[in-house]
CSV table of C-alpha atoms in Angstrom, one decimal:
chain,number,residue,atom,x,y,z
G,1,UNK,CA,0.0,0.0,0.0
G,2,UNK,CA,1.0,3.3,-0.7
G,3,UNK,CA,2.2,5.7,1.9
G,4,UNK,CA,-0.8,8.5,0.9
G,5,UNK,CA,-3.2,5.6,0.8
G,6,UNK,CA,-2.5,4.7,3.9
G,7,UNK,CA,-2.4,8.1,5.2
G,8,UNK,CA,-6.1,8.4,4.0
G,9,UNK,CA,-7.4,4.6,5.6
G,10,UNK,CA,-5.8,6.7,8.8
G,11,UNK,CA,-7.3,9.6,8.6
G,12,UNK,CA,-11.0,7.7,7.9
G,13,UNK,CA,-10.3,5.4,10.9
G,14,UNK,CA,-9.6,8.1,12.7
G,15,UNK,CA,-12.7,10.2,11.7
G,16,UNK,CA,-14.6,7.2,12.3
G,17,UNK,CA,-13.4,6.9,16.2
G,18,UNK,CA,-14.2,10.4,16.6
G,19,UNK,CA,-17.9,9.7,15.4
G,20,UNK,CA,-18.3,6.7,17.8
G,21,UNK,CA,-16.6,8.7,20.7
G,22,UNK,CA,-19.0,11.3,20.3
G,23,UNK,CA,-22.2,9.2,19.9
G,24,UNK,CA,-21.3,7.6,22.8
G,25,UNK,CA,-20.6,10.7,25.0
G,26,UNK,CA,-23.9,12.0,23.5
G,27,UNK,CA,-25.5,8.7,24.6
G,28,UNK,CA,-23.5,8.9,28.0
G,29,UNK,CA,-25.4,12.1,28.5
G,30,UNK,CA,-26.5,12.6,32.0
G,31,UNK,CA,-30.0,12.7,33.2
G,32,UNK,CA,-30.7,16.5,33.7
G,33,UNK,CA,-28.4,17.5,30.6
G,34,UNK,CA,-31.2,14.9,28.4
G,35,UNK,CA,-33.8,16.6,29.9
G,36,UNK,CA,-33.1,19.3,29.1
G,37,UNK,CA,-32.1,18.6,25.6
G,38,UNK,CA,-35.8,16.9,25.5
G,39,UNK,CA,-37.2,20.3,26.8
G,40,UNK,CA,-35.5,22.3,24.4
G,41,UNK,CA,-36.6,19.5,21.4
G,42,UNK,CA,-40.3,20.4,22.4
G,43,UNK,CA,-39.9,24.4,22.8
G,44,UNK,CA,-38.8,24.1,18.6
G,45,UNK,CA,-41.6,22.2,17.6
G,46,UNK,CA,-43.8,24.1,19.3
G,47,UNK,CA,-42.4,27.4,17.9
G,48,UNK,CA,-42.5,25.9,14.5
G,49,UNK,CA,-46.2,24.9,15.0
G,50,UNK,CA,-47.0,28.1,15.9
G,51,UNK,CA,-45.1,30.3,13.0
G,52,UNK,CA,-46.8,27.8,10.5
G,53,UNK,CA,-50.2,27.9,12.1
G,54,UNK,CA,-52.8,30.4,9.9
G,55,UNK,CA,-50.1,30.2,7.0
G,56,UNK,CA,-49.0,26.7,6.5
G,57,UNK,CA,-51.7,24.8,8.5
G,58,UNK,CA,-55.7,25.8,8.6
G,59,UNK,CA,-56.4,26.9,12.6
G,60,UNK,CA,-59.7,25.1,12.1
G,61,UNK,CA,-58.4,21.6,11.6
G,62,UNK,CA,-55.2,22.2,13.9
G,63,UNK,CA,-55.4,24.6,16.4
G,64,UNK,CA,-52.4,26.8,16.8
G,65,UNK,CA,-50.2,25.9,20.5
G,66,UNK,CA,-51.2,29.4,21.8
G,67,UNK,CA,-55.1,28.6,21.6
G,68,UNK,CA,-54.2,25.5,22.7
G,69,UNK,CA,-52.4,26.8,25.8
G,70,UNK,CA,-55.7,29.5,26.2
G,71,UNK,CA,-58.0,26.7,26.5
G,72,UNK,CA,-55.9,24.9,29.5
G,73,UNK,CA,-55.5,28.1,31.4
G,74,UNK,CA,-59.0,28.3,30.9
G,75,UNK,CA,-60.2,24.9,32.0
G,76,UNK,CA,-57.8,25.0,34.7
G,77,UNK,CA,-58.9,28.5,36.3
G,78,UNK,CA,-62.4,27.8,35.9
G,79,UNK,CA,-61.7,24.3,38.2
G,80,UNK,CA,-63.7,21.5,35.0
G,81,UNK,CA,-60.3,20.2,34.6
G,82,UNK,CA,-59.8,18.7,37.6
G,83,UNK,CA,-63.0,16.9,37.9
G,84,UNK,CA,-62.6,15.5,34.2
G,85,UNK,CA,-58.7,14.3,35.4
G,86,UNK,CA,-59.6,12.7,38.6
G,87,UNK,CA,-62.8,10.7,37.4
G,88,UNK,CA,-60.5,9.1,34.3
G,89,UNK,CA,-57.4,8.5,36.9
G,90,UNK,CA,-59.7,6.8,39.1
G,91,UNK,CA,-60.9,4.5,36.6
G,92,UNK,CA,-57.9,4.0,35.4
G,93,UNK,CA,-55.8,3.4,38.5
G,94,UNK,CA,-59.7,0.8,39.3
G,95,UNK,CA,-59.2,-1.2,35.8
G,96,UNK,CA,-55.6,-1.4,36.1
G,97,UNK,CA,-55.2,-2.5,39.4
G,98,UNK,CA,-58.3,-5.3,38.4
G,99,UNK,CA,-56.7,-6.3,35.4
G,100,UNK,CA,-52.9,-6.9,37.3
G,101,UNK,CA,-54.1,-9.0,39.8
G,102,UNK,CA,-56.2,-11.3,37.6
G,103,UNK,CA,-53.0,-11.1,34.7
G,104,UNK,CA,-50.3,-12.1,37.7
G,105,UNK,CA,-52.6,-14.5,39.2
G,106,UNK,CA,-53.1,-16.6,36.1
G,107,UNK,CA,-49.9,-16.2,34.5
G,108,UNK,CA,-48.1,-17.2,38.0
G,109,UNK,CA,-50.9,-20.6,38.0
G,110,UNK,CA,-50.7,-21.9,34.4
G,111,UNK,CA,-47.0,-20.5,34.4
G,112,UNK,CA,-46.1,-23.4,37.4
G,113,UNK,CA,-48.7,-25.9,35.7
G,114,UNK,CA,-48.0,-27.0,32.5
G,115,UNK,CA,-50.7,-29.0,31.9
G,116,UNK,CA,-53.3,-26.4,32.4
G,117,UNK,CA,-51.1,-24.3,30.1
G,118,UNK,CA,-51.4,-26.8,27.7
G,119,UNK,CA,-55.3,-27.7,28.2
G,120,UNK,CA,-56.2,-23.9,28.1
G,121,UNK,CA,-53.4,-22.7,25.5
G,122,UNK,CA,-56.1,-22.4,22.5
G,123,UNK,CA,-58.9,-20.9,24.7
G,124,UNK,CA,-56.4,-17.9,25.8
G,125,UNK,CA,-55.0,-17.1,22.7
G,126,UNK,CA,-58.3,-17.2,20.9
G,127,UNK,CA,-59.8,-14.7,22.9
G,128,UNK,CA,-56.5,-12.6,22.8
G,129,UNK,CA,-56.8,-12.3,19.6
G,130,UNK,CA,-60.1,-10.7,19.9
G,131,UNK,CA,-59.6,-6.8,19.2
G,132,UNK,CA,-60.5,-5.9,23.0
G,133,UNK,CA,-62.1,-2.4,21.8
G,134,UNK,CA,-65.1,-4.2,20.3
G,135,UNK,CA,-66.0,-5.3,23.4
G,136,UNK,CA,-66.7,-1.8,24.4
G,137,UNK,CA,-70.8,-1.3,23.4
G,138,UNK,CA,-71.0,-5.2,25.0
G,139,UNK,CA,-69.5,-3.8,28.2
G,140,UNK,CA,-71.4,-1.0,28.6
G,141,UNK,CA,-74.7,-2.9,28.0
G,142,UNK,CA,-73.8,-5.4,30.9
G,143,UNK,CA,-72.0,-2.5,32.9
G,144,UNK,CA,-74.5,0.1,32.4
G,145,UNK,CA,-73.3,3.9,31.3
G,146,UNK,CA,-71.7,4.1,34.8
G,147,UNK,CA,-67.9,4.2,35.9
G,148,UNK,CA,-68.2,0.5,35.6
G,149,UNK,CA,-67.8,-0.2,32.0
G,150,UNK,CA,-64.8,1.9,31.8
G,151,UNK,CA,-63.2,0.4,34.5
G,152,UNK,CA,-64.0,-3.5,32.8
G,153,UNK,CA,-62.7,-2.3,29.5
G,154,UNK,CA,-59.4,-1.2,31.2
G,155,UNK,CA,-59.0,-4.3,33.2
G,156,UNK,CA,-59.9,-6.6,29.6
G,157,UNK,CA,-57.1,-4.3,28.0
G,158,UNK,CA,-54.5,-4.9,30.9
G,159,UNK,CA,-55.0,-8.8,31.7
G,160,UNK,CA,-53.6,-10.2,28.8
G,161,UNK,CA,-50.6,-8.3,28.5
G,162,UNK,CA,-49.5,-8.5,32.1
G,163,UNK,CA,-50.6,-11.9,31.8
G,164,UNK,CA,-48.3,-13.1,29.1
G,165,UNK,CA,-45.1,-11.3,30.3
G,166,UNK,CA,-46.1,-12.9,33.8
G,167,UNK,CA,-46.2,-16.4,32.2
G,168,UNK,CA,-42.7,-16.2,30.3
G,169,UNK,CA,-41.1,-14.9,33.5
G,170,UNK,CA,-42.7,-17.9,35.7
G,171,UNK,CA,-41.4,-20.4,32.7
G,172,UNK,CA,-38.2,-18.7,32.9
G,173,UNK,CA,-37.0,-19.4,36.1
G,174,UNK,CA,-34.1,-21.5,36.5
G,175,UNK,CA,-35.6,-25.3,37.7
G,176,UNK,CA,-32.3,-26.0,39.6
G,177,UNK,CA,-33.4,-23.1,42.2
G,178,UNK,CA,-37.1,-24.6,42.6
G,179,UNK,CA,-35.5,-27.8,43.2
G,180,UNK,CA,-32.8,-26.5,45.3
G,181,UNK,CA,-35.0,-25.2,48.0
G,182,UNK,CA,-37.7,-28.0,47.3
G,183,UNK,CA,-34.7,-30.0,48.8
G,184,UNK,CA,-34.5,-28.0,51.5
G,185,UNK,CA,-38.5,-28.4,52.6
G,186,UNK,CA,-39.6,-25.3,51.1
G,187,UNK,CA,-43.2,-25.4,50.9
G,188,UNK,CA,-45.0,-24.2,48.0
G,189,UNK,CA,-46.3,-20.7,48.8
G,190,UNK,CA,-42.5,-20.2,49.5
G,191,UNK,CA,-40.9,-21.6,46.5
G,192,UNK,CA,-43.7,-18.8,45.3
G,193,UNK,CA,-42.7,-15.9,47.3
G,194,UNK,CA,-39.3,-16.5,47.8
G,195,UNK,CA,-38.1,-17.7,44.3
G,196,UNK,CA,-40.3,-17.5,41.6
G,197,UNK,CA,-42.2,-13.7,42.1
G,198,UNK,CA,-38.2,-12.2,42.4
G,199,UNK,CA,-37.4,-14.3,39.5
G,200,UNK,CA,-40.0,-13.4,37.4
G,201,UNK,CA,-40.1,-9.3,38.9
G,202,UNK,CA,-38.7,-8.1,35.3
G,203,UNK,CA,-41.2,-9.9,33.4
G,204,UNK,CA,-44.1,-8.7,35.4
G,205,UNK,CA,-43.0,-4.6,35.4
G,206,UNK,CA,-42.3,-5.2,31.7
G,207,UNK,CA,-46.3,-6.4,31.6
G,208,UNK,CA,-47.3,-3.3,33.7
G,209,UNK,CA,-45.8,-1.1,32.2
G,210,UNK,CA,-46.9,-2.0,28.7
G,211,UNK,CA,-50.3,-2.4,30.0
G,212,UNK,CA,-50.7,0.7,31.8
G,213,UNK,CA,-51.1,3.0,28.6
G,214,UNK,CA,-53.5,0.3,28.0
G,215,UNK,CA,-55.2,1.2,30.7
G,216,UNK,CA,-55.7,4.9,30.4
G,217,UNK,CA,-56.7,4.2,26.4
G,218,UNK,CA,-60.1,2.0,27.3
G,219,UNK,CA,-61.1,4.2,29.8
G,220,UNK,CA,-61.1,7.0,27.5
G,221,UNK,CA,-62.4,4.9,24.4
G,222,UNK,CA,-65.0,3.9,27.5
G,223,UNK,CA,-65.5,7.7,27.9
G,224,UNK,CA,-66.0,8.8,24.0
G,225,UNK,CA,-69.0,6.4,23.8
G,226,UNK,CA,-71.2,6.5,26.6
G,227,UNK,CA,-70.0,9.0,29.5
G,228,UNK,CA,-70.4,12.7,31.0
G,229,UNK,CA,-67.2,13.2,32.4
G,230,UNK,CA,-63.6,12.3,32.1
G,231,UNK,CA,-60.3,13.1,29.8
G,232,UNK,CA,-62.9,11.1,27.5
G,233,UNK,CA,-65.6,12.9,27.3
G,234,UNK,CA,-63.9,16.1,26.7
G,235,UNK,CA,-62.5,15.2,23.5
G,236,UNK,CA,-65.4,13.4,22.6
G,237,UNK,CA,-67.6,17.1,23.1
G,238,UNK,CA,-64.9,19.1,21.9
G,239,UNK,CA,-64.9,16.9,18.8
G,240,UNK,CA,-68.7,17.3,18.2
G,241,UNK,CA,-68.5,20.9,18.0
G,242,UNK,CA,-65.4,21.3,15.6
G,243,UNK,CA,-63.3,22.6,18.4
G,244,UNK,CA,-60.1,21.5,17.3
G,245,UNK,CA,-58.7,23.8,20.4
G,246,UNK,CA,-60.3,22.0,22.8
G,247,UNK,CA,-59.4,18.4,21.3
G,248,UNK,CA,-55.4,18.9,21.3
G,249,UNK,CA,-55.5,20.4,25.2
G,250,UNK,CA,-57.7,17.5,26.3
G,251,UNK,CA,-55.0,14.9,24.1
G,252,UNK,CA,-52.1,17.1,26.0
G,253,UNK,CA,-53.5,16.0,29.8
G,254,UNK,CA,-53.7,12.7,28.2
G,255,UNK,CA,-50.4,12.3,27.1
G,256,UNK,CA,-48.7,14.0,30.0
G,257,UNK,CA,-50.9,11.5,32.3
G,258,UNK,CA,-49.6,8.7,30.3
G,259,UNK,CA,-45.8,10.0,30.9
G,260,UNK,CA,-46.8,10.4,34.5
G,261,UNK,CA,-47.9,7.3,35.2
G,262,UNK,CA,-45.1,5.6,33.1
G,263,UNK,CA,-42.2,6.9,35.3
G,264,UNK,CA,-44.1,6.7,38.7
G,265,UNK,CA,-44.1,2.7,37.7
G,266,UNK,CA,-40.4,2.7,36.2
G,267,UNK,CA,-39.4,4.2,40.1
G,268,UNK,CA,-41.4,1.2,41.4
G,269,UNK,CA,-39.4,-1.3,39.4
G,270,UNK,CA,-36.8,0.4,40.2
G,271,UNK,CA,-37.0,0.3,44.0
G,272,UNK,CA,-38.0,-3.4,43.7
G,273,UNK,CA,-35.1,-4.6,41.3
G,274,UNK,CA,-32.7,-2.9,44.4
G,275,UNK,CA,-34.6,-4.6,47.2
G,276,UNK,CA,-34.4,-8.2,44.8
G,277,UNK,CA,-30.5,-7.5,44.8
G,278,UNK,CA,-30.1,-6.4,48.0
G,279,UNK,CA,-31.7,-10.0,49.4
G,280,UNK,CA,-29.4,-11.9,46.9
């Protein structure tokens, strides 16, 4: 090779090194720098949103940020908001909470019994497969128009998927430690607590945390058809009367309520994953 060619193959490695150093310092990025960065991210979108609105975008199919903002302040001095908030949280928080239990519960019993897996395997998946949102007008007919149907439609959203990362994670655990402390007397309820549930801890937060947007969605789906308050039900009005202002604010409480409730569950896992390493 000659001595300029491989002057040049230097001078690309080299250039290449320098990329991968700074991607990874970019990716090293501390927490408060990245939140920032995200902050900043969000202020120019929202400035170019608002210089295009009334010349590149029609305000009556998407409202500008500034009548979007209006409308909040609005809702928020007036006191409607909160009422709306809290009556989808609570159903939220109710279907959620309904849906874990029953998803951890059965993934946990056909997840340690094989043959029931196998007996039931078809029945589950069939009705999986079901799109769960259909299910919405039956729900309200058994359920009635109250806070019920929402709360069932969030809890038929949330069971399968905590129940299918809870059945992995049970399958998953290593057989050598169930019959390590079988050997040692264990009785079942603490092969349970004490091996299997910290085994399986990732799988299940993975479950929850992928169902909880789940959650909030059929409550508000629940809301749009047959309700007089909630998240819901403002979108649903503001839809009715062309208010495209009113539709994006009640889609921004949404959306920061789904980041909310996403990181109040990641410091949960969190503070369990330390607790599962600090009994190891």
């Amino acid at each position: 090779m000659s001595e300029p060619a491989a002057l040049e193959g230097t001078k690309i490695g080299a250039g290449a090194d320098q990329t991968d150093q700074a991607g990874g310092s970019l990716a090293a990025m501390g927490t408060p720098a990245m939140i920032a960065c995200q902050v900043a991210f969000g202020l120019v979108l929202l400035i170019i949103w608002q210089l295009a609105s009334g010349r590149l975008l029609d305000p009556f199919f998407i409202s500008s940020p500034l009548d979007i903002a209006a409308r909040l302040w609005r809702w928020i001095k007036d006191g409607s908001i909160a009422v709306h908030v809290w009556a989808t949280l609570y159903a939220t928080f109710l279907g959620f909470f309904i849906g874990a239990v029953l998803g951890v519960a059965g993934g946990v019993w056909l997840g340690l019994s094989p043959f029931l897996s196998r007996l039931l395997n078809p029945y589950i998946w069939a009705f999986n497969a079901l799109p769960k949102v259909a299910l919405a007008p039956l729900l309200i007919l058994w359920f009635g128009l109250g806070i019920q149907s929402k709360v069932a439609l969030a809890a038929v959203l949330v069971v399968f998927l905590v129940f299918v990362n809870t059945f992995s994670g049970v399958r998953e655990v290593d057989q050598d430690l169930i019959d390590g402390v079988r050997l040692m007397k264990a009785k079942r309820h603490q092969i349970l607590t004490k091996v299997v549930l910290p085994s399986a801890t990732s799988w299940i937060f993975t479950g929850l945390k992928s169902a909880l947007p789940y959650a909030l969605i059929g409550v508000i789906i629940g809301e749009m058809i047959a309700s007089n308050k909630g998240l819901g039900y403002l979108v649903q009005r503001a839809g009715s009367e062309f208010d495209t202002a009113g539709v994006f604010a009640a889609l921004t409480i949404i959306a920061l309520l789904a980041v909310i409730l996403n990181e109040v569950v990641q410091a949960i896992q969190t503070r369990l994953e330390r607790w599962k390493i600090v009994s190891r």
